[in-house]
PDB file of C-alpha atoms in Angstrom:
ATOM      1  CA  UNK A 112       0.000   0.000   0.000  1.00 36.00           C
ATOM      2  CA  UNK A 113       1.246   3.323  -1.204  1.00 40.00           C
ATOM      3  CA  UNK A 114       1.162   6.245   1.376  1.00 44.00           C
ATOM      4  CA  UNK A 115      -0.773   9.512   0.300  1.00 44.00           C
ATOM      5  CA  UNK A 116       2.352  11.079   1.122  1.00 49.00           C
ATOM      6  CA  UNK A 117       4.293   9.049  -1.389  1.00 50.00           C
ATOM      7  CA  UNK A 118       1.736  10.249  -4.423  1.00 50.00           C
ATOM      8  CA  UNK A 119       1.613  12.885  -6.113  1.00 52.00           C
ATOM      9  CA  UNK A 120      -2.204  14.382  -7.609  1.00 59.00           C
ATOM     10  CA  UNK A 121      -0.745  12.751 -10.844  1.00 66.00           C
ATOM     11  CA  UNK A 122      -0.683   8.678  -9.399  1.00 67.00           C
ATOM     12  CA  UNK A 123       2.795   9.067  -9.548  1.00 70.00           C
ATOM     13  CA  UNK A 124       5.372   8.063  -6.838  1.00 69.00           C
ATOM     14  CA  UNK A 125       7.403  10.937  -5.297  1.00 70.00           C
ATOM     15  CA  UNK A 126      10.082  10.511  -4.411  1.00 71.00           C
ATOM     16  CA  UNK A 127      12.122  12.814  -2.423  1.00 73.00           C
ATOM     17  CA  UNK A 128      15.759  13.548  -1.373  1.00 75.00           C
ATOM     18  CA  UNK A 129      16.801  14.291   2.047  1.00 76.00           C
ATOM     19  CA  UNK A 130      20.478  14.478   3.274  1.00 80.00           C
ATOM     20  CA  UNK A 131      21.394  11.555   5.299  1.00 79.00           C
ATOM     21  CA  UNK A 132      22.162  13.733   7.874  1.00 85.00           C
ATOM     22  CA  UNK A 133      18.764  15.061   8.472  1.00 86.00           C
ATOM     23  CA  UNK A 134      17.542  11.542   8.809  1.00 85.00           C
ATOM     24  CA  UNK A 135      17.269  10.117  12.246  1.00 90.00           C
ATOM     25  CA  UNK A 136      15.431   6.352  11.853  1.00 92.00           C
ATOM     26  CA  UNK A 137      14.113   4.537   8.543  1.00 90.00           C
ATOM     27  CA  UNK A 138      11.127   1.619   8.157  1.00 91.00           C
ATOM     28  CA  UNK A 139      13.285  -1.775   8.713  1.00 93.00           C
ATOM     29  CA  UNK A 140      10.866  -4.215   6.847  1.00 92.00           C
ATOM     30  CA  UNK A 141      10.942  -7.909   5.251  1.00 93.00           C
ATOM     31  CA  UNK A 142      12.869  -6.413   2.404  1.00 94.00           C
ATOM     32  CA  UNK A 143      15.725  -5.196   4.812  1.00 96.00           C
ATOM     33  CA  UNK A 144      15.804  -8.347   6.454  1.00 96.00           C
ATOM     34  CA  UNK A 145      16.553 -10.617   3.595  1.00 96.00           C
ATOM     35  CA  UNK A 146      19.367  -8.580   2.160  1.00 97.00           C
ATOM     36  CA  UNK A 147      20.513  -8.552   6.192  1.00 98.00           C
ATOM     37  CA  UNK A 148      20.401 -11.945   6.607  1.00 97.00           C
ATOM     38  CA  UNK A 149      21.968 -12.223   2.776  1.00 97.00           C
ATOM     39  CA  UNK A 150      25.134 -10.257   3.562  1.00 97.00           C
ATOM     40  CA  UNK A 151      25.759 -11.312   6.713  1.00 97.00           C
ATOM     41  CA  UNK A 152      26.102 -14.870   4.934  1.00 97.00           C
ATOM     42  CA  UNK A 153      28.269 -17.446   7.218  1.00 97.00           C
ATOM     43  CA  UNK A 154      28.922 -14.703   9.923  1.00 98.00           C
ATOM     44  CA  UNK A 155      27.792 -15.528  12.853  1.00 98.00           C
ATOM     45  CA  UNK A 156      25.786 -12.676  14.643  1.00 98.00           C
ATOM     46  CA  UNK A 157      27.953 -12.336  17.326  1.00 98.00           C
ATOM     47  CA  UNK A 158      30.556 -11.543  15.533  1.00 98.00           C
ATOM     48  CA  UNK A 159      29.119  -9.073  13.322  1.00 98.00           C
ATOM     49  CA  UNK A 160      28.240  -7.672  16.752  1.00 98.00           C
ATOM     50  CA  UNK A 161      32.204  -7.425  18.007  1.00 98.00           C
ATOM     51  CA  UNK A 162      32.851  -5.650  14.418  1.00 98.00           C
ATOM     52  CA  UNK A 163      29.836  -3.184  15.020  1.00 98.00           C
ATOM     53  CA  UNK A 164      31.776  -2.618  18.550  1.00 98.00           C
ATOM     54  CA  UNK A 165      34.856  -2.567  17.245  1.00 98.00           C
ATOM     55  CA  UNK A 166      33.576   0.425  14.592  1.00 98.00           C
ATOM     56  CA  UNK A 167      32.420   2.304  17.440  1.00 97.00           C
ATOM     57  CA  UNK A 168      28.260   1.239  17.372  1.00 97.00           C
ATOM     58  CA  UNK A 169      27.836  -1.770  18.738  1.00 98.00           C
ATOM     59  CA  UNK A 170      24.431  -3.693  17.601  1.00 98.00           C
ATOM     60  CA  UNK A 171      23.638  -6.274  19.903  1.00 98.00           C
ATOM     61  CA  UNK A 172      23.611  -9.678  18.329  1.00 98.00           C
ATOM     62  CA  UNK A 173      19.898 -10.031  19.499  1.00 97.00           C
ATOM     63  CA  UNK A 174      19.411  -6.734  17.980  1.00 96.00           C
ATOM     64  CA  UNK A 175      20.566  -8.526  14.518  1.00 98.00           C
ATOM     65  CA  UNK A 176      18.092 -11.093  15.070  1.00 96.00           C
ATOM     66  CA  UNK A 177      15.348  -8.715  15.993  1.00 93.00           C
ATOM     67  CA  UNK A 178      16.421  -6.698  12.429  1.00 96.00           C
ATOM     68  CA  UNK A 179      16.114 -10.042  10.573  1.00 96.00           C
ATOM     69  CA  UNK A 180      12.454 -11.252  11.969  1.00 93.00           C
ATOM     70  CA  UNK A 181      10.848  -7.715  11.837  1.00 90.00           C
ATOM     71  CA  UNK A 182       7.568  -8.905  11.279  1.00 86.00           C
ATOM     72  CA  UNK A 183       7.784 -11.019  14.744  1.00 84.00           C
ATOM     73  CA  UNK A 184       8.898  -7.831  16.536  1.00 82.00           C
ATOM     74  CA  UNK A 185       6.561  -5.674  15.146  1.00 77.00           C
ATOM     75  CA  UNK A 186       4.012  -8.011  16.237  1.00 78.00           C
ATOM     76  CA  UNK A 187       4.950  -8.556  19.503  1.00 76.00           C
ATOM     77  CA  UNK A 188       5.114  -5.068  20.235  1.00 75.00           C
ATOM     78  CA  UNK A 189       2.042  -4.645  18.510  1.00 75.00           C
ATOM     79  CA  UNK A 190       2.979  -2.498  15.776  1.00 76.00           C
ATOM     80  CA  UNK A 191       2.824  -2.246  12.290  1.00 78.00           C
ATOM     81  CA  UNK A 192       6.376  -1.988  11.661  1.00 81.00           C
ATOM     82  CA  UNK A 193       9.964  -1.396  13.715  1.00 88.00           C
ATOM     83  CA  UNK A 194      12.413   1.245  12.960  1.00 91.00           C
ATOM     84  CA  UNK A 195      16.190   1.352  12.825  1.00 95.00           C
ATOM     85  CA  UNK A 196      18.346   4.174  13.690  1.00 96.00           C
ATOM     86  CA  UNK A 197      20.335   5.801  10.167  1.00 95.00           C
ATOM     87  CA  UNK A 198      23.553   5.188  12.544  1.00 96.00           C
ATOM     88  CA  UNK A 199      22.957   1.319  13.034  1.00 97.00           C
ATOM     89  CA  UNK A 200      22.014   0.898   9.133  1.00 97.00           C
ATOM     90  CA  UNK A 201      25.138   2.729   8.475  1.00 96.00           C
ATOM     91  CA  UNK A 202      27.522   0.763  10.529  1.00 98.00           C
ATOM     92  CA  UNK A 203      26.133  -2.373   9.626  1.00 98.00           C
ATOM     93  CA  UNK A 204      26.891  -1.180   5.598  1.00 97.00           C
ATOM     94  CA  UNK A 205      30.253  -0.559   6.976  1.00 98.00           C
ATOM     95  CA  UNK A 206      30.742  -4.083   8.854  1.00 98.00           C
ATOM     96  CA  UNK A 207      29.119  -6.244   5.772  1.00 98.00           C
ATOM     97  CA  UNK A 208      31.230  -4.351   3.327  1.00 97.00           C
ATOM     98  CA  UNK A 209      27.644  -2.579   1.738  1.00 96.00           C
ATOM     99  CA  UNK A 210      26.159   0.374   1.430  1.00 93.00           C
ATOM    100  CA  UNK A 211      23.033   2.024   2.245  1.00 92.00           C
ATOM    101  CA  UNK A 212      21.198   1.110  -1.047  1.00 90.00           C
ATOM    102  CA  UNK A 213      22.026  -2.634  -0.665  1.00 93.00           C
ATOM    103  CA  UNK A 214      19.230  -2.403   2.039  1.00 93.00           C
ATOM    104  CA  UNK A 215      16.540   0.690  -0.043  1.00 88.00           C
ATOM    105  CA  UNK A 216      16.179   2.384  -2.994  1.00 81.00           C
ATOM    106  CA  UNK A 217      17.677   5.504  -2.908  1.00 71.00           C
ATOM    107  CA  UNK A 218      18.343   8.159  -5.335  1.00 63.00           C
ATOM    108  CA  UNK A 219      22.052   9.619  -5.235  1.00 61.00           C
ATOM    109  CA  UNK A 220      22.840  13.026  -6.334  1.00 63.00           C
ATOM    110  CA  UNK A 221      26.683  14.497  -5.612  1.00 65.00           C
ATOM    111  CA  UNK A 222      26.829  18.188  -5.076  1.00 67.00           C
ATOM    112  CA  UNK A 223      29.931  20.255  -4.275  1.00 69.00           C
ATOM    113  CA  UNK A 224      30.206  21.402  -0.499  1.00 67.00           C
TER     114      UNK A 224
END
């Protein structure tokens, strides 16, 4: 189901740019959790936890599990969906060796600071 917020008058899907920085927690859903569980592979989840420490935010290894079943959470905190902090996405990219649109679809534009 598509969010009014999402369309446009038109039908269309809108979709809109926002610096990372600006973004504080992003919609962790089945989609997330497969490419999770994908490139984590063979690791076990403890140990992606010690490299998530060792980059300076650790993610619990029950967190990881928690991010991979997000439909169980959700339900058992009786909620539609969970949310993941930008930071935790990002350091998991960084510890699996991915980046941000591994896990969404994201639209990249480079502009000169």
């Amino acid at each position: 189901m598509q969010s009014d917020i999402l369309a446009s008058s038109s039908g269309k899907r809108v979709i809109t740019m926002v610096n990372l920085e600006h973004i504080a927690t992003l919609k962790w859903t089945e989609v997330q959790a497969q490419k999770l569980i994908e490139l984590r592979g063979q690791m076990p989840r403890r140990q992606l936890e010690r490299i998530t420490t060792q980059l300076g935010c650790k993610v619990a290894h029950q967190y990881i599990q928690q991010l991979e079943q997000p439909d169980y959470y959700a339900d058992r905190l009786k909620s539609d969906t969970i949310t993941v902090s930008i930071e935790v996405v990002m350091v998991l990219c960084k510890a699996l060796g991915a980046d941000i649109s591994d896990f969404f679809d994201i639209a990249t534009v480079a502009i000169k600071v």
